[in-house]
Short mmCIF file of C-alpha atoms in Angstrom, two decimals:
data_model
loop_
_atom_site.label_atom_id
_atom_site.label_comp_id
_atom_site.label_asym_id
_atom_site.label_seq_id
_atom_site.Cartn_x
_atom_site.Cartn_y
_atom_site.Cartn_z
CA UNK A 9 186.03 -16.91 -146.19
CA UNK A 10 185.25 -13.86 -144.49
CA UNK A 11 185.37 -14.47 -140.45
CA UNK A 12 183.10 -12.37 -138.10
CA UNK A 13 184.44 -13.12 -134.62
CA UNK A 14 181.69 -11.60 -131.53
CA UNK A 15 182.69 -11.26 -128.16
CA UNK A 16 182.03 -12.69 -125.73
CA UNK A 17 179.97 -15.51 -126.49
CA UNK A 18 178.08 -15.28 -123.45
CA UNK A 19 177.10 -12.77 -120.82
CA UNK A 20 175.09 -12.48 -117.64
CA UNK A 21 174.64 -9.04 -116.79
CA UNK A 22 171.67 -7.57 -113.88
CA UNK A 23 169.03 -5.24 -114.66
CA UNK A 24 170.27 -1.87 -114.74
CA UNK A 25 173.29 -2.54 -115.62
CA UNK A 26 175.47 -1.79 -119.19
CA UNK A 27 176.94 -3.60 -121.52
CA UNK A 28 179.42 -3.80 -124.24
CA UNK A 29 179.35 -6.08 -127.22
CA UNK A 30 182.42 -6.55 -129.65
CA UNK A 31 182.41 -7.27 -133.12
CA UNK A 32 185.58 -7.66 -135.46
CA UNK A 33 186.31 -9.10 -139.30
CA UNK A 34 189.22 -10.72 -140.92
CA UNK A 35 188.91 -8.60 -144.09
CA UNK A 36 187.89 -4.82 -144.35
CA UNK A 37 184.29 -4.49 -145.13
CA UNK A 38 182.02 -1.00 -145.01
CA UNK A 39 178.92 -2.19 -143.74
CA UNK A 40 177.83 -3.65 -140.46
CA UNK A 41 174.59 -4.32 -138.75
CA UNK A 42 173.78 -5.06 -135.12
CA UNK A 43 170.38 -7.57 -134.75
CA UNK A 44 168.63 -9.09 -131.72
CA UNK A 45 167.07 -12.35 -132.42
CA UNK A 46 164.93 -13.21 -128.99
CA UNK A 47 164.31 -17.37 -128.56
CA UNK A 48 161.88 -18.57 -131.12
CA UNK A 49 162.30 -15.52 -133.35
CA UNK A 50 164.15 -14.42 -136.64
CA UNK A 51 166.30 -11.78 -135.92
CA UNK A 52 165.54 -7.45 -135.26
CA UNK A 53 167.50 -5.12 -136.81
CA UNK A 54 168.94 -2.86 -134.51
CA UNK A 55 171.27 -0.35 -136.53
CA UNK A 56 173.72 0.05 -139.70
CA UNK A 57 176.98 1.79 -139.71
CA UNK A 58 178.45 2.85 -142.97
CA UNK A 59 182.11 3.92 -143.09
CA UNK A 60 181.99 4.56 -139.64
CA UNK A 61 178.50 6.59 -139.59
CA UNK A 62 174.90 5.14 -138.29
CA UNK A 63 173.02 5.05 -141.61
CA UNK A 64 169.84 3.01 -140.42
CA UNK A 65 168.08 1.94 -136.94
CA UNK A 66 165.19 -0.01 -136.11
CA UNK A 67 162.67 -0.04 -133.91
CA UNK A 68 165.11 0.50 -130.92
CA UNK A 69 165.39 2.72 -128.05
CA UNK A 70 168.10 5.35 -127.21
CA UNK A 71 169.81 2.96 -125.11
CA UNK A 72 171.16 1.17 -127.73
CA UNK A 73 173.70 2.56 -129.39
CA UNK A 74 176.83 1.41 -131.04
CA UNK A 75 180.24 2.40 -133.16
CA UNK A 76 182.35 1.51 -136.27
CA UNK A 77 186.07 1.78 -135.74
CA UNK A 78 188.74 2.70 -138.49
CA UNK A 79 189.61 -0.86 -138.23
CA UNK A 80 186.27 -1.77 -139.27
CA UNK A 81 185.67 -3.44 -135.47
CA UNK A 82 182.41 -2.08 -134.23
CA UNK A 83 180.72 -2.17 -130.94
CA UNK A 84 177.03 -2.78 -129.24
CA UNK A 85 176.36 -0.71 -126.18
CA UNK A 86 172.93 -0.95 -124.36
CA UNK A 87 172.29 1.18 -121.29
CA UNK A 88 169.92 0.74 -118.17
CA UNK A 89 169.25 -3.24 -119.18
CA UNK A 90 165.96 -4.88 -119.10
CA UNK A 91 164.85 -8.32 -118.69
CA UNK A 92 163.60 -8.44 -122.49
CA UNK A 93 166.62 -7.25 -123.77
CA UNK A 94 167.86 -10.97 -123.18
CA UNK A 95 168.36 -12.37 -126.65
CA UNK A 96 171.27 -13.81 -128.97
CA UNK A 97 172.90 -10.48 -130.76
CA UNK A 98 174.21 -11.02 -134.13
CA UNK A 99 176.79 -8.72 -135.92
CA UNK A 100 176.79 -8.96 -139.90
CA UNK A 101 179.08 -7.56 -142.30
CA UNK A 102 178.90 -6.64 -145.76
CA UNK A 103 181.21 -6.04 -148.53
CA UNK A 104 178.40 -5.18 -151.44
CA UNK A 105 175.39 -3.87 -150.23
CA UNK A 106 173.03 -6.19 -151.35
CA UNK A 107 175.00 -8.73 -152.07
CA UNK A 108 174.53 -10.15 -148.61
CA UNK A 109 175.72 -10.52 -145.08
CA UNK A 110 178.31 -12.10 -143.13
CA UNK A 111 177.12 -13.06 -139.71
CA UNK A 112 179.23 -13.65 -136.27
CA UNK A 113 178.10 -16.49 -133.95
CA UNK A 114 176.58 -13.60 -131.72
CA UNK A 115 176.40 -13.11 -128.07
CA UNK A 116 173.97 -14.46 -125.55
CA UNK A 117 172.63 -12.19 -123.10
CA UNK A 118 170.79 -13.27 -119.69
CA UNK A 119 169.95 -10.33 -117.70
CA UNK A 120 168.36 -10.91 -114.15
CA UNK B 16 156.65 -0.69 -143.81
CA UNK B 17 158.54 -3.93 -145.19
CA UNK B 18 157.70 -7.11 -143.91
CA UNK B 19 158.65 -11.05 -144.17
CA UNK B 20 156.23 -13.53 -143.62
CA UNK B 21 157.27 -17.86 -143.32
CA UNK B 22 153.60 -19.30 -142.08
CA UNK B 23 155.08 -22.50 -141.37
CA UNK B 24 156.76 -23.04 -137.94
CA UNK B 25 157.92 -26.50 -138.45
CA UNK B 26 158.06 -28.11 -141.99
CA UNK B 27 158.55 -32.20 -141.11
CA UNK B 28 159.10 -34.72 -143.82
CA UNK B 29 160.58 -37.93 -144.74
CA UNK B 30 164.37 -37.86 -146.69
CA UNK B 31 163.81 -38.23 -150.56
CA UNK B 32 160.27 -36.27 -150.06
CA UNK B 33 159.99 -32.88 -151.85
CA UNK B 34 160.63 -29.96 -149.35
CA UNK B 35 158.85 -26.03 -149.60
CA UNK B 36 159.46 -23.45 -147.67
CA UNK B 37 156.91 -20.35 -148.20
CA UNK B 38 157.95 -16.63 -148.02
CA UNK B 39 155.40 -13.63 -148.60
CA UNK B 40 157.00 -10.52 -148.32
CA UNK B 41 155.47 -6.62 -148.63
CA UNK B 42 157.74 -3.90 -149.62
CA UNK B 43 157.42 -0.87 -151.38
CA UNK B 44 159.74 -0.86 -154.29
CA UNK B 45 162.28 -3.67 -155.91
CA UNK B 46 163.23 -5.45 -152.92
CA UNK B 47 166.27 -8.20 -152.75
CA UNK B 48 165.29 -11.24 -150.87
CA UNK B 49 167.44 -13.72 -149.91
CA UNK B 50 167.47 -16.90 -147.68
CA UNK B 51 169.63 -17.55 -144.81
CA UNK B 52 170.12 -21.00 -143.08
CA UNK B 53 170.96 -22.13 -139.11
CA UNK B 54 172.86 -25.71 -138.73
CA UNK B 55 172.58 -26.64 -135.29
CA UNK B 56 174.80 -25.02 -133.43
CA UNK B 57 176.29 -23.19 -136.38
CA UNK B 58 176.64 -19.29 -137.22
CA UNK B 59 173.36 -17.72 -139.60
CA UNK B 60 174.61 -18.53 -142.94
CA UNK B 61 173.75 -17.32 -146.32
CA UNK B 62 172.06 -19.95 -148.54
CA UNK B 63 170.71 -18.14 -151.63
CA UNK B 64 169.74 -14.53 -153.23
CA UNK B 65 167.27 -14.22 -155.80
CA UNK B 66 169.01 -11.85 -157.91
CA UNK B 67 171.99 -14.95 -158.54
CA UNK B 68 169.26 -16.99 -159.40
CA UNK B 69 171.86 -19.65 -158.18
CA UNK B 70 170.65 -23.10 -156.71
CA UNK B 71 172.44 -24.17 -153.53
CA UNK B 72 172.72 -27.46 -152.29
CA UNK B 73 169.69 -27.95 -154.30
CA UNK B 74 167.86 -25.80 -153.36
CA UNK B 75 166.36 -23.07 -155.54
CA UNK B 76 163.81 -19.90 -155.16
CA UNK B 77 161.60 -18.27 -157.48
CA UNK B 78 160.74 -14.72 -156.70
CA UNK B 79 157.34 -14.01 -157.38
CA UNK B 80 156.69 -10.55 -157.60
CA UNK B 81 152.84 -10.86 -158.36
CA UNK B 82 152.09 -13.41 -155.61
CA UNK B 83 154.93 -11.46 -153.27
CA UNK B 84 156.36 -14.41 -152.85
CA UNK B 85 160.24 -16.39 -152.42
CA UNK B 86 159.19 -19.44 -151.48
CA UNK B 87 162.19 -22.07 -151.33
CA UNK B 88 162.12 -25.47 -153.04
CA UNK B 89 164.00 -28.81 -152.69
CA UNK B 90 163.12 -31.37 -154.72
CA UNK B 91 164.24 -34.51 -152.36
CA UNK B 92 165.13 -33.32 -149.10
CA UNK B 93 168.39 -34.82 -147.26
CA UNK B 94 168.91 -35.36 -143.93
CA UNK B 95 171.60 -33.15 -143.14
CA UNK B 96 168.86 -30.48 -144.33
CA UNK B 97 167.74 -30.36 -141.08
CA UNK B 98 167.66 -26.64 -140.10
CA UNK B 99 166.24 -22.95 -139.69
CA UNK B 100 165.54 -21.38 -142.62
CA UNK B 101 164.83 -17.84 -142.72
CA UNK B 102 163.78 -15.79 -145.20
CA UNK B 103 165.24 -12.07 -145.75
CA UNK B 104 164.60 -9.20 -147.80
CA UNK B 105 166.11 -5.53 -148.63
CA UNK B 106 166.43 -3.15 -150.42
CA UNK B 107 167.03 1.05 -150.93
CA UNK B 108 163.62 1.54 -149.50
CA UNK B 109 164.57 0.06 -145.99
CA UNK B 110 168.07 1.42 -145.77
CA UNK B 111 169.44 -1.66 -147.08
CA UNK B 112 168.83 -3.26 -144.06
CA UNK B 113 167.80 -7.12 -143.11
CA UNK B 114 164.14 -7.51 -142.69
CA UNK B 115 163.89 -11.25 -141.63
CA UNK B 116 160.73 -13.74 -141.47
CA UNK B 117 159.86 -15.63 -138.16
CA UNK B 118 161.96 -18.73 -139.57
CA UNK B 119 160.87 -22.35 -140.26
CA UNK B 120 162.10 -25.22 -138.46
CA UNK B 121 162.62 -27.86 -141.04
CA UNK B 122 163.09 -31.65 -140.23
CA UNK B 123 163.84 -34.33 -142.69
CA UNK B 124 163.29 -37.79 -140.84
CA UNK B 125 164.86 -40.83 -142.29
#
């Protein structure tokens, strides 16, 4: 099975502040998404990355922004944090378009 | 704009009892819809895609593209169904992204 491993699991950060989330697979794959799911709600998309190139966003500000590594790790940086950006984030991975995604366990972000 | 709709919030019914889960979706084009499932305290997981026409765990889904539907069927629903269910579509038209529905709680009861 192909393992998504997100770190870390949990995070308290203040408003204002940035943040980092990680993102890595066991296996190569070419696709990964970022998505906020906020309590009580099916997950956002945030963005794609495609071979190491953004290649889709949502309904996101600036402030979010992320990578894809060579090694197929990716990250999730958000700038200048608000309260609502507390949520569970969820990294997905795909080898097939289409074919359906891999998700991590995600991160839980508090901010204050 | 693509979009996933699951009108049911909580779906509660007895083990043995027929289970449905509804999905209406809007999308311009052929869209891929799948549906994803949440154990407690477990990672999202991938339960079926329509274009497999697969059933998993016994569970099936019809894709209706008159109706704009993917509703998801179990024809005698098991305890340890107990979950979220989401339901998911893509497709070229959105960038091959995840467009997910609000999610329904399901409980079977014994």
């Amino acid at each position: 099975e192909t393992g998504v491993t997100q770190s870390p699991t949990h995070l308290i950060k203040t408003r204002g502040q940035q943040v980092t989330l990680r993102c890595s697979s066991q296996s190569g794959h070419n696709t990964v998404s970022w998505y906020q799911q906020a309590l009580g709600q099916g997950p956002q998309f945030i963005f794609q990355y495609y071979r190491e190139e953004e290649n889709g966003r949502g309904n996101f500000p600036p402030r979010f922004s992320g990578l894809q590594f060579p090694n197929y790790s990716s990250e999730l940086n958000v700038n200048a944090l608000e309260l609502d950006d507390s949520a569970l984030y969820l990294c997905a991975i795909s080898l097939i378009q289409n074919y359906g995604y891999t998700f991590g366990s995600g991160t839980r972000l508090t901010v204050v | 704009a693509q979009r996933v709709t699951q009108p049911e919030k909580l779906l509660s019914v007895f083990k043995g009892a027929p289970v449905e889960l509804k999905c209406n979706y809007s999308y311009s084009g052929s869209p891929e819809l799948f549906w994803y499932v949440q154990y407690s305290r477990q990672r999202l997981q991938l339960l079926l895609r329509h274009i497999s026409r697969e059933s998993i765990k016994g569970f099936t889904a019809d894709l209706n593209k008159g109706e704009t539907s993917f509703h998801l069927k179990k024809p005698f629903a098991q305890e340890e169904d107990s979950a979220m269910y989401y339901c998911a579509l893509s497709g070229q038209a959105a960038g091959n992204k995840l467009t997910f529905g609000g999610g329904t709680r399901v409980l079977v009861k014994p």
